[in-house]
XYZ file of C-alpha atoms in Angstrom:
567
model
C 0.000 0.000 0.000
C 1.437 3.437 -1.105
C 1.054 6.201 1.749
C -1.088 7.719 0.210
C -3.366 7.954 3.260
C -0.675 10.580 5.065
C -0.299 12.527 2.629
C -2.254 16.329 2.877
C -5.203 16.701 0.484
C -4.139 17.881 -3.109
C -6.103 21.457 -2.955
C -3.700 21.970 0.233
C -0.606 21.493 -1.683
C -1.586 22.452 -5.094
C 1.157 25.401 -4.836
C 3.608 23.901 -3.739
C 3.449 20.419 -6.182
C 5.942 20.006 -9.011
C 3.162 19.419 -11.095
C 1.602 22.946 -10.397
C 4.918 25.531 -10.974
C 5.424 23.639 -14.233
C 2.253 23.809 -15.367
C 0.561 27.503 -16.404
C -2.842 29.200 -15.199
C -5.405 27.062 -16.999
C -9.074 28.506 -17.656
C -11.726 27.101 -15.394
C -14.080 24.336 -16.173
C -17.556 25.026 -15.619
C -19.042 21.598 -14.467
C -23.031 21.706 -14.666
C -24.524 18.518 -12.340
C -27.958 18.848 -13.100
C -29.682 17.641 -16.547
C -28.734 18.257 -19.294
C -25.106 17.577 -17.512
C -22.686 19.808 -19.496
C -18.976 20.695 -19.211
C -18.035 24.330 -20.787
C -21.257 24.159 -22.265
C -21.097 21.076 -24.125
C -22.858 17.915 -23.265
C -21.049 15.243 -21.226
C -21.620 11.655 -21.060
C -22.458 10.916 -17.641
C -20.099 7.996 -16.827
C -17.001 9.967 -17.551
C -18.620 13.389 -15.484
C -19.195 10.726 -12.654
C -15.500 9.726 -12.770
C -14.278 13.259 -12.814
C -16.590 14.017 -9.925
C -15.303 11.485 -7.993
C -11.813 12.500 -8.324
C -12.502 16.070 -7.608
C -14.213 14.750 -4.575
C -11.308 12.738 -3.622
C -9.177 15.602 -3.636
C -10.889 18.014 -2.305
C -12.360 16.009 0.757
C -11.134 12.389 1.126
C -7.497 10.813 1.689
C -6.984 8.488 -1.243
C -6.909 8.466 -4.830
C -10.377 6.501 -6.269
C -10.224 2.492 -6.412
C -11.069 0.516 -9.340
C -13.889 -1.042 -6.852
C -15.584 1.863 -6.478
C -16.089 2.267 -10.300
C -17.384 -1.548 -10.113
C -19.504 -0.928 -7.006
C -21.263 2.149 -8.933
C -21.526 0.914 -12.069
C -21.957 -3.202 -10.622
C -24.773 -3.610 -13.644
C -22.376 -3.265 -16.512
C -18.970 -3.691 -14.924
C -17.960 -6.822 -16.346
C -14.324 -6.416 -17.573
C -14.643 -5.704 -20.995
C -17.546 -3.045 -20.492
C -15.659 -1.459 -17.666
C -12.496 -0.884 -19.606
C -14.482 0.329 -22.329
C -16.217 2.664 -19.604
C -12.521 4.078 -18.526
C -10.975 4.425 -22.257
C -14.347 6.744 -22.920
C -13.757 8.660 -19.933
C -9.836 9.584 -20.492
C -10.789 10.247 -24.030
C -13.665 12.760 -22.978
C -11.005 14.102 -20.194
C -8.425 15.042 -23.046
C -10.723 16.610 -25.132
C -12.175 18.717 -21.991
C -8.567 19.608 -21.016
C -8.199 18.059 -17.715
C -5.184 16.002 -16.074
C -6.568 12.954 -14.111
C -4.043 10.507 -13.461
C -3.694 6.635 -12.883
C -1.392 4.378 -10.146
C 0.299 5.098 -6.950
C 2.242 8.124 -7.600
C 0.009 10.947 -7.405
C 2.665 13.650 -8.110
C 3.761 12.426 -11.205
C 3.268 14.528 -14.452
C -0.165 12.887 -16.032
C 1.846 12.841 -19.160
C 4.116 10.546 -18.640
C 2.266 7.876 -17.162
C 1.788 4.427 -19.283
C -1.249 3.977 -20.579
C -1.048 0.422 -20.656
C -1.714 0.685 -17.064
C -4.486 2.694 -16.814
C -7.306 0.599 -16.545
C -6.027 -0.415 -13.144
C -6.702 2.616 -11.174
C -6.539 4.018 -8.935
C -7.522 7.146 -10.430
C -6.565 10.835 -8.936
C -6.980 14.046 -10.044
C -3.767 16.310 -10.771
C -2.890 18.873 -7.712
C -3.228 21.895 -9.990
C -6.563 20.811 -11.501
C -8.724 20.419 -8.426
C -8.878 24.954 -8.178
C -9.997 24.897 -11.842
C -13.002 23.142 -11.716
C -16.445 25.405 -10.733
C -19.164 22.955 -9.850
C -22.897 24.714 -10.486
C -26.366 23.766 -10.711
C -29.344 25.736 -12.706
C -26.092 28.050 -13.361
C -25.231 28.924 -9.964
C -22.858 27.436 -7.538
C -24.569 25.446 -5.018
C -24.303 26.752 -1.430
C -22.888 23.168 0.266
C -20.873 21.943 -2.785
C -19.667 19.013 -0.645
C -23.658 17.712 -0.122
C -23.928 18.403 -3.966
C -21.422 16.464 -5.012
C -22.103 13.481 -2.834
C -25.642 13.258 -4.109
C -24.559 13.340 -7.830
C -21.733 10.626 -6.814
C -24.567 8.764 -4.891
C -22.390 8.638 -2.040
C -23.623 9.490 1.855
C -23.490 12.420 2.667
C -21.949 11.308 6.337
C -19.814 9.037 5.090
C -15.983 9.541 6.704
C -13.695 9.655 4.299
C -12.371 6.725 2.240
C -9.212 4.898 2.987
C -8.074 2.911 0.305
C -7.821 -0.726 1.047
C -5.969 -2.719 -1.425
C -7.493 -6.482 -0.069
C -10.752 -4.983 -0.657
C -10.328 -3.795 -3.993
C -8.487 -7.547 -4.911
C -11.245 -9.616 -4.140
C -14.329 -6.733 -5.785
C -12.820 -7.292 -8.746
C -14.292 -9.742 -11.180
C -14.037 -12.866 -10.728
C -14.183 -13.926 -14.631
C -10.221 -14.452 -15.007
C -10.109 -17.115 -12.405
C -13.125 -19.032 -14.221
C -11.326 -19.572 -17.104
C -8.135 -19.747 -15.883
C -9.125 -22.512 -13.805
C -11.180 -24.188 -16.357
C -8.175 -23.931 -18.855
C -5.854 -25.382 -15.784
C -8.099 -28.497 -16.455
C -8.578 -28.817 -19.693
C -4.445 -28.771 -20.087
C -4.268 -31.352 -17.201
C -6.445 -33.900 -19.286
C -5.294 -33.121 -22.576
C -7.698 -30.949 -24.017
C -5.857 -27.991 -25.663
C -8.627 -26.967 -27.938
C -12.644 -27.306 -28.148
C -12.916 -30.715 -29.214
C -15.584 -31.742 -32.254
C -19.094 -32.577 -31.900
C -19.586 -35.784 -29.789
C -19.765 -38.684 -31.808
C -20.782 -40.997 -29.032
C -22.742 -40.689 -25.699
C -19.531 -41.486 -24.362
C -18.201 -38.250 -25.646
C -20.330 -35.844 -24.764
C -18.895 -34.953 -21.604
C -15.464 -34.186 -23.347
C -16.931 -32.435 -26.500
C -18.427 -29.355 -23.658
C -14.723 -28.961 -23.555
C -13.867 -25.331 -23.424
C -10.325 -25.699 -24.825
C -7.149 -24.727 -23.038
C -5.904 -22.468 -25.051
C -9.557 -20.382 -25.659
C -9.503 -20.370 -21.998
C -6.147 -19.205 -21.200
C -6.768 -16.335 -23.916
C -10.312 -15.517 -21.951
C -8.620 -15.430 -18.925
C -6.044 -12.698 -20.508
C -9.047 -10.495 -21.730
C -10.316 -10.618 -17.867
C -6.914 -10.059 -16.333
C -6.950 -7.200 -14.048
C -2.420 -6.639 -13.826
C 0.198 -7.693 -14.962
C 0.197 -10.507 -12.289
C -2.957 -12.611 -13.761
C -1.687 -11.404 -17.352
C 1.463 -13.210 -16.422
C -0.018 -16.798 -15.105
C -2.204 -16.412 -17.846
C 0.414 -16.407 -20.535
C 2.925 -18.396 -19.076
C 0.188 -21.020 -18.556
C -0.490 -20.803 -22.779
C 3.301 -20.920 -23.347
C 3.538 -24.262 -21.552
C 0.616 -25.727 -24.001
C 2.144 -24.448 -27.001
C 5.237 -26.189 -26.194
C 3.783 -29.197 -25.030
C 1.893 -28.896 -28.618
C 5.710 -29.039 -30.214
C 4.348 -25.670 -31.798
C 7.684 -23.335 -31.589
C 6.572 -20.543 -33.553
C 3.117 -19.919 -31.126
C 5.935 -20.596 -28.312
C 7.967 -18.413 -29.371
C 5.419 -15.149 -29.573
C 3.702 -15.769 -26.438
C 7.037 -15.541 -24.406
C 7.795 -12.327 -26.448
C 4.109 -11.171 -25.052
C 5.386 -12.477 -21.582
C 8.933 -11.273 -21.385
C 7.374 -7.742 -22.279
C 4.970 -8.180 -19.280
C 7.638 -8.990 -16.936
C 9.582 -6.146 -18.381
C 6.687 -3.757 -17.282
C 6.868 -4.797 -13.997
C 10.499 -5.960 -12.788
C 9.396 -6.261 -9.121
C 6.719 -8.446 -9.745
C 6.303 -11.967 -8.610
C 9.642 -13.646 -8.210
C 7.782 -16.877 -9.397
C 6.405 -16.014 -12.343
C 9.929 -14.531 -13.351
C 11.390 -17.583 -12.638
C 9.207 -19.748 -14.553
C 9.739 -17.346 -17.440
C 13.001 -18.040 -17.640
C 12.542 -21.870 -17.370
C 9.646 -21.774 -19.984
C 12.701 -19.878 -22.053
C 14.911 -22.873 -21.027
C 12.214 -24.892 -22.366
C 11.867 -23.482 -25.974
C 15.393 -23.515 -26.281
C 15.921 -27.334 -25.937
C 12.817 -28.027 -27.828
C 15.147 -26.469 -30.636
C 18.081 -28.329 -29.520
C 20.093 -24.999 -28.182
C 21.508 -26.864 -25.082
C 23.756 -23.762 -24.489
C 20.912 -21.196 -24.951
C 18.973 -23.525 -22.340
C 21.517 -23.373 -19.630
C 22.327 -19.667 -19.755
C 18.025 -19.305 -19.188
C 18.453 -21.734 -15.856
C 21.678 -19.637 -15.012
C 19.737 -16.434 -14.810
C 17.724 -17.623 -12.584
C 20.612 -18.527 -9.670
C 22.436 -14.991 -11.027
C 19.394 -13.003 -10.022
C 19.590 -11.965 -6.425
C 15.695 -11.841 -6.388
C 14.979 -15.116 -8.091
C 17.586 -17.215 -6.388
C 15.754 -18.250 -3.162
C 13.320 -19.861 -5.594
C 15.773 -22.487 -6.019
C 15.700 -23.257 -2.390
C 12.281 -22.269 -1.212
C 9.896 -23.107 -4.474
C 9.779 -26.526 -4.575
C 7.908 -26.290 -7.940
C 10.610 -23.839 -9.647
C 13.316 -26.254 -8.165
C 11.615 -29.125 -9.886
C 11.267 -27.437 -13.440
C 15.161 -26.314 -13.241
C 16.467 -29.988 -11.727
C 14.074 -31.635 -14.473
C 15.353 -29.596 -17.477
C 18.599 -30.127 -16.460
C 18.798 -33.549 -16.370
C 17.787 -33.240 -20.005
C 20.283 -31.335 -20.487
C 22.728 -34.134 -19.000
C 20.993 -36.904 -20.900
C 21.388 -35.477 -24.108
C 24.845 -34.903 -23.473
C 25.858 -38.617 -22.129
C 23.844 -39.537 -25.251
C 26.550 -37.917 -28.015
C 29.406 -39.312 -28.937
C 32.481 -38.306 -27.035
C 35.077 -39.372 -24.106
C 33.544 -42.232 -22.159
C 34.472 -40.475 -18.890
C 32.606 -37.408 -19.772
C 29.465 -38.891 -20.838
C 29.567 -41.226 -17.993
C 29.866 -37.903 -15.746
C 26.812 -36.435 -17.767
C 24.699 -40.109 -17.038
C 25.362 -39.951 -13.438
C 24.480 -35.672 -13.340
C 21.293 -36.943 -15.436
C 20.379 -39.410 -12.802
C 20.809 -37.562 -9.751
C 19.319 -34.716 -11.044
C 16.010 -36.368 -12.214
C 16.538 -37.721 -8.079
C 16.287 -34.285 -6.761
C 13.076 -33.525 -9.001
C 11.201 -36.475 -8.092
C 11.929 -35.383 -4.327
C 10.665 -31.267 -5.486
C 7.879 -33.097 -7.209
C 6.423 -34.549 -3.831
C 7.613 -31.713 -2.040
C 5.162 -29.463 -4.280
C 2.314 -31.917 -3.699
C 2.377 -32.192 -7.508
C 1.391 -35.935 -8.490
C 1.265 -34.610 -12.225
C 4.813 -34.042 -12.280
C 6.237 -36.944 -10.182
C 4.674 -38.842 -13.121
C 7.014 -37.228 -15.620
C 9.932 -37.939 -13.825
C 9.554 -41.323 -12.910
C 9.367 -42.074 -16.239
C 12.033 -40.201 -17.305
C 14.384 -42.178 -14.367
C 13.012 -45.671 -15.759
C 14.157 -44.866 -19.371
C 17.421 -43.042 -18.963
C 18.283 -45.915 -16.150
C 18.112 -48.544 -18.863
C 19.670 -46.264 -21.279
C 22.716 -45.450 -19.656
C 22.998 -49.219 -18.176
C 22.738 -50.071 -22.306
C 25.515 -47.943 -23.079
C 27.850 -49.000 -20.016
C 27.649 -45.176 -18.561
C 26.553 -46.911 -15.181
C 27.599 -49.696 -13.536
C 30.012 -50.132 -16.337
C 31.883 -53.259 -14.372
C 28.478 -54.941 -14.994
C 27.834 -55.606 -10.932
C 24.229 -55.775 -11.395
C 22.133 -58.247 -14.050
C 20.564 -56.701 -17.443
C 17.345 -58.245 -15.976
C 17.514 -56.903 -12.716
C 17.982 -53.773 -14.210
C 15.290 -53.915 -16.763
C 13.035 -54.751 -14.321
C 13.572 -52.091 -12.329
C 13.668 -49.548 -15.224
C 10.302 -50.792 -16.290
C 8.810 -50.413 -12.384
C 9.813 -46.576 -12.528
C 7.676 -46.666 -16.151
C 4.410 -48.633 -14.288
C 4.950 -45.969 -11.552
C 4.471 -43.285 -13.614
C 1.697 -44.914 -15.880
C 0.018 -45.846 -12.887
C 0.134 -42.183 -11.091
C -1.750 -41.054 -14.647
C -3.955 -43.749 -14.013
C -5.075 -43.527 -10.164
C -5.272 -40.002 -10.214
C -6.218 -38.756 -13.724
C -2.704 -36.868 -14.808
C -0.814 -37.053 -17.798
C -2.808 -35.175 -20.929
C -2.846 -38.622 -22.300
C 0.878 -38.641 -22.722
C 1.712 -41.919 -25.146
C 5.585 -41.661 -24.347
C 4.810 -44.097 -21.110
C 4.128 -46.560 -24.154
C 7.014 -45.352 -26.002
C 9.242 -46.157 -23.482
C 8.070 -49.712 -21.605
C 8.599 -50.509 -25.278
C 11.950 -49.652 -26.036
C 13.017 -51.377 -23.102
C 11.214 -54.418 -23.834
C 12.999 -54.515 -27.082
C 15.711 -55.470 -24.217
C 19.415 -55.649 -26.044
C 18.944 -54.805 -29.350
C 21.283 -56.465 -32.394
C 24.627 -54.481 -32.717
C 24.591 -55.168 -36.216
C 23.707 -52.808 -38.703
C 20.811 -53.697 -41.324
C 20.576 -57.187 -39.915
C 18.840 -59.998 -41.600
C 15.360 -61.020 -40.688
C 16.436 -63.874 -39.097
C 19.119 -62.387 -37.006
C 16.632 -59.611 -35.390
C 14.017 -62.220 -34.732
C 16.689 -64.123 -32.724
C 16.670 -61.620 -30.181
C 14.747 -61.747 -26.883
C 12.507 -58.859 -25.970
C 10.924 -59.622 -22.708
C 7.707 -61.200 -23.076
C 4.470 -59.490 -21.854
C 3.696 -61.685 -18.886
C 7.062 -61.339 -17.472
C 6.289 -57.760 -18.539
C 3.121 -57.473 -16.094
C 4.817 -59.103 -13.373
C 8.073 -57.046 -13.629
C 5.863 -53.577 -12.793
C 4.166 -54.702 -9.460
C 2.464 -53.152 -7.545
C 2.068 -51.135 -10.258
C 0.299 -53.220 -12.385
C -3.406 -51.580 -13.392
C -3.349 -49.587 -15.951
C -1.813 -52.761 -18.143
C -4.787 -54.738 -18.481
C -5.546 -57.598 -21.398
C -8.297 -54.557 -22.446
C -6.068 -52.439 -23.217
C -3.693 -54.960 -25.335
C -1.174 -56.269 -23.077
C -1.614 -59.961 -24.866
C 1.218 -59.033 -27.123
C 3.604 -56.123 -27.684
C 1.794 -55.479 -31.295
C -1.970 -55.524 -30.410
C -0.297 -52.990 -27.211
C 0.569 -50.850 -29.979
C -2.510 -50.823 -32.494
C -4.546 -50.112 -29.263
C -2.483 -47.002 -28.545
C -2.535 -46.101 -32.495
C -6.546 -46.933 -32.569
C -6.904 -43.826 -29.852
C -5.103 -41.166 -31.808
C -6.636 -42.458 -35.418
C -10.356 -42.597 -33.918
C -9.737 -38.830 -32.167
C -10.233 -40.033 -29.007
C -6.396 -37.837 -28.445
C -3.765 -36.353 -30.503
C -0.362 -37.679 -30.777
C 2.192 -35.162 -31.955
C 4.536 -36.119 -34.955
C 7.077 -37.400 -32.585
C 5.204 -39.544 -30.647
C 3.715 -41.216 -33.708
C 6.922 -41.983 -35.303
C 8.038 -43.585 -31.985
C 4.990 -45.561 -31.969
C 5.179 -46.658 -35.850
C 9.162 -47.743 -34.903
C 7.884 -49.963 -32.389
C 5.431 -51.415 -34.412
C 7.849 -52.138 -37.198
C 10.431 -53.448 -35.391
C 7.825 -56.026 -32.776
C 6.295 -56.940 -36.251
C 9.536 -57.908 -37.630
C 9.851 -59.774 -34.621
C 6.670 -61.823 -33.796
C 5.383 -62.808 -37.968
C 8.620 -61.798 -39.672
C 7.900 -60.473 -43.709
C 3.657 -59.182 -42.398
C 1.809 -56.764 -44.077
C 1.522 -55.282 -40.437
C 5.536 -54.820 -40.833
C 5.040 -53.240 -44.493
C 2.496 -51.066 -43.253
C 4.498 -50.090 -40.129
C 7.533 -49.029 -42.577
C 4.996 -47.113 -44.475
C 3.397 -45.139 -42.100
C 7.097 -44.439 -40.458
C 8.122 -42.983 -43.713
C 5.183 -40.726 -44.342
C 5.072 -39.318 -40.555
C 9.411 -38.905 -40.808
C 8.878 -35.727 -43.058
C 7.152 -33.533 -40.508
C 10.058 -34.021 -37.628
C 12.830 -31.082 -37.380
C 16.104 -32.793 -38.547
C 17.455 -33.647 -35.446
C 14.942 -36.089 -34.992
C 15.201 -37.524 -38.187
C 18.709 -38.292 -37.820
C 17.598 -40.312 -34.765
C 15.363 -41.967 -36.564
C 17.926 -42.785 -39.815
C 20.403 -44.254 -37.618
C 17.637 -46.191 -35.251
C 16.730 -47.106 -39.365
C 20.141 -49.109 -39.659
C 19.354 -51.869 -36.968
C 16.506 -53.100 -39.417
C 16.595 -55.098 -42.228
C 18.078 -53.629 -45.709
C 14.650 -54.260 -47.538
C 12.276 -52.070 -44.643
C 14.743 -49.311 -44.517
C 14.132 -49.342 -48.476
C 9.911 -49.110 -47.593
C 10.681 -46.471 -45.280
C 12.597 -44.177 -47.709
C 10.241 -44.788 -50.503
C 7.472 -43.664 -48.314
C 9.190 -40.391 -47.529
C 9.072 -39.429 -51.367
């Protein structure tokens, strides 16, 4: 709260302001009260005379500047957010063209001219020190004999009312409550998945999903309704994390331009949401494989006096900065390079994920414990692949499948007790590319060679992830690795969810390779390799090149059906 409340009324200090010795004699403004309201003659619009009235009054006989409630209180029939702001932009725009100062935001002495209009919907509203001798209030022509009763009868305020204090909790929670509706209902729509209003219902079954509202309609409601920079902030941020989760970098991109430019408004603002700007930035830049660009984002975070004790205190910022930088690690133990190094990077990887899975339970967030566990389970069997851990072999490839595969039913079973995960397939993804178990060295094997290997068979699959065995039921496919697959593929091909062009290459790899596997030469393998090589073209080049050198552990005739689809 500003101290606003000790400071002597404006018409007591007019001489003496800054504002008043720069500014020259003005003529006064006739203000006539009673119909046809009229200012210098000219008809006024009565919402923007009320405002201007209640400023004067403010200065002349109250303590504070006028809150943003009081404008809702007065006008409660047609305040909602949009009408309201309409409501102020009219009134500044008949206040130019009438010639008077009134000013917006704590400082009351500052010159009217410079303030940011971006702000001014806000409030609180004040008129300027030297303005307040200018205006003559009259009514039938003549000035009334108690101008104070006058005035509070126009205003509709009592006329033995003490004077107002501003009172900043007050004015919070009168404002309207629109931006936490759709925040919130945007908050669950990007929990389950929902980033847009689905289509019509096609089933009974669907009905309740198709009144969808959309994530990202919501989140740009809730920006419309946002009452500072604050709410503009969660807002935004929260439609930056569903573009990226959408793999959509350009719409990533502009919203954190929108969000950096909030946060540039208002420096001092929540240490929080700065943070998580920052991370979000971190974010975007590993989505486009700038590992560097992704650190130095993380590093401003511990550089920043202000945002620092995040780190320590927030156990939801420490999660997002451990969790990305594990990433960070994994991608680096994955390159090629000195065996020491990338054995250093594994073991960062690992105990970083550690310390987010810890944040995650310390933030009471189940949502993102999931995401971690599963990224422990696959980079464990990873790095245990790749002899980055336990390179003197002390522990057995089973024991550590097993165990890689538990942190994987963990997670799936998290998104299945308690409804996270925005239908995430990369649970799937995973389980099966450690199934596949040790894949053949050799490059473009024969048929016969890659169906000699041993991925581990579904029942020892469902006993490996006790307790955590639920969400793998014979329902949902778990009779074989390949009807596991066409199940998942079945939801994203009958809209029931979307799979991003990623996650359906993954999916298609699997396929080809278990078909290979289980009936050899299939048309379910020739399809797999076609559908591969027609989803291949929308991936950014880096993930291609996983893909063409994942390619090379196949047979020489699919990696031929694969290309030939790409054309």
């Amino acid at each position: 709260m500003s101290d606003t409340a000790a400071t002597p009324r404006a018409a007591d200090t007019a001489p003496a302001s800054a504002a008043a010795s720069a500014t020259p004699a003005a003529p006064a403004l006739v203000v006539r009260l009673d119909a046809p309201q009229k200012i210098d003659g000219r008809p006024a619009r009565y919402q923007s005379l009320w405002l201007l009235m209640r400023v004067y009054y403010a200065a002349r006989y109250e303590t504070a500047p006028v809150s943003l409630a009081s404008l809702k209180v007065r006008f409660g029939q047609t305040a909602i957010a949009g009408d309201l702001r309409m409501l102020i932009s009219r009134a500044f725009s008949d206040f130019a063209r009438w010639g008077v100062a009134v000013g917006w935001g704590d400082d009351r002495q500052m010159d009217v001219r410079l303030l940011p209009t971006r702000g001014r919907g806000k409030g609180p509203f004040w008129l300027a020190p030297h303005e307040t001798s200018r205006i003559e209030v009259t009514i039938g022509g003549t000035t009334p004999a108690d101008s104070r009763r006058a005035i509070a009868t126009f205003l509709g305020l009592p006329h033995d009312a003490a004077p107002e204090t501003r009172t900043p909790a007050l004015d919070y929670v009168m404002q309207d409550i629109a931006f936490w509706h759709h925040l919130t209902l945007g908050k669950r729509d990007m929990q389950d998945g929902v980033f847009f209003a689905p289509p019509p219902a096609a089933s009974p079954g669907e009905l309740r999903r198709a009144h969808r509202t959309g994530a990202i309609p919501s989140f740009h409601a809730a920006q419309v309704c946002a009452v500072d920079d604050v709410q503009l902030g969660i807002a935004l941020l929260a439609e930056t994390i569903v573009w990226r989760r959408m793999g959509d970098a350009l719409r990533t991109k502009q919203t954190l331009a929108t969000l950096a430019a909030t946060f540039g408004a208002t420096p001092s603002g929540s240490p929080t949401l700065r943070a998580m700007h920052w991370i979000v930035q971190g974010w975007q830049a590993y989505a486009l494989r700038d590992e560097a660009g992704a650190l130095a984002h993380l590093q401003r975070i511990s550089d920043d006096a202000s945002l620092a004790p995040c780190l320590l205190y927030n156990p939801r910022i420490r999660f997002e900065s451990r969790n990305l930088q594990a990433l960070l690690h994994k991608s680096h133990a994955a390159r090629n390079g000195p065996m020491p190094a990338r054995a250093q990077s594994a073991a960062d990887a690992l105990a970083a994920f550690s310390d987010a899975l810890q944040a995650a339970f310390e933030a009471d967030s189940i949502e993102l414990a999931q995401h971690v566990a599963a990224n422990i389970g696959l980079s464990l069997w990873l790095f245990w692949q790749s002899a980055l851990i336990d390179p003197g072999r002390r522990l057995a490839a089973a024991d550590v499948q097993r165990q890689a595969l538990r942190w994987i039913g963990l997670s799936e079973w998290i998104c299945d007790r308690f409804g996270v995960g925005g239908n995430s397939v990369w649970n799937t993804v995973f389980l099966l590319r450690i199934a596949r178990g040790a894949v053949p060295v050799r490059r473009a094997p024969d048929l016969e060679t890659l169906r000699a290997s041993t991925p581990l068979a579904v029942d020892a699959f469902l006993d490996a992830v006790q307790p955590f065995g639920a969400p793998f039921s014979r329902a949902k496919g778990f009779l074989r690795w390949t009807d596991v697959i066409m199940t998942t593929l079945a939801d994203h091909e009958e809209g029931r969810v979307r799979f991003e062009p990623l996650q359906l290459a993954n999916l298609w790899f699997e396929m080809l390779w278990f078909a290979l596997h289980q009936d050899g030469d299939s048309p379910q393998a020739l399809h797999a390799a076609q559908s591969l090589g027609r989803v291949l073209p929308m991936l950014p080049p880096p993930d291609r090149r996983f893909f063409r050198d994942a390619l090379r552990l196949m047979p020489r005739e699919f990696q031929r059906e694969v290309r030939l689809a790409q054309q």
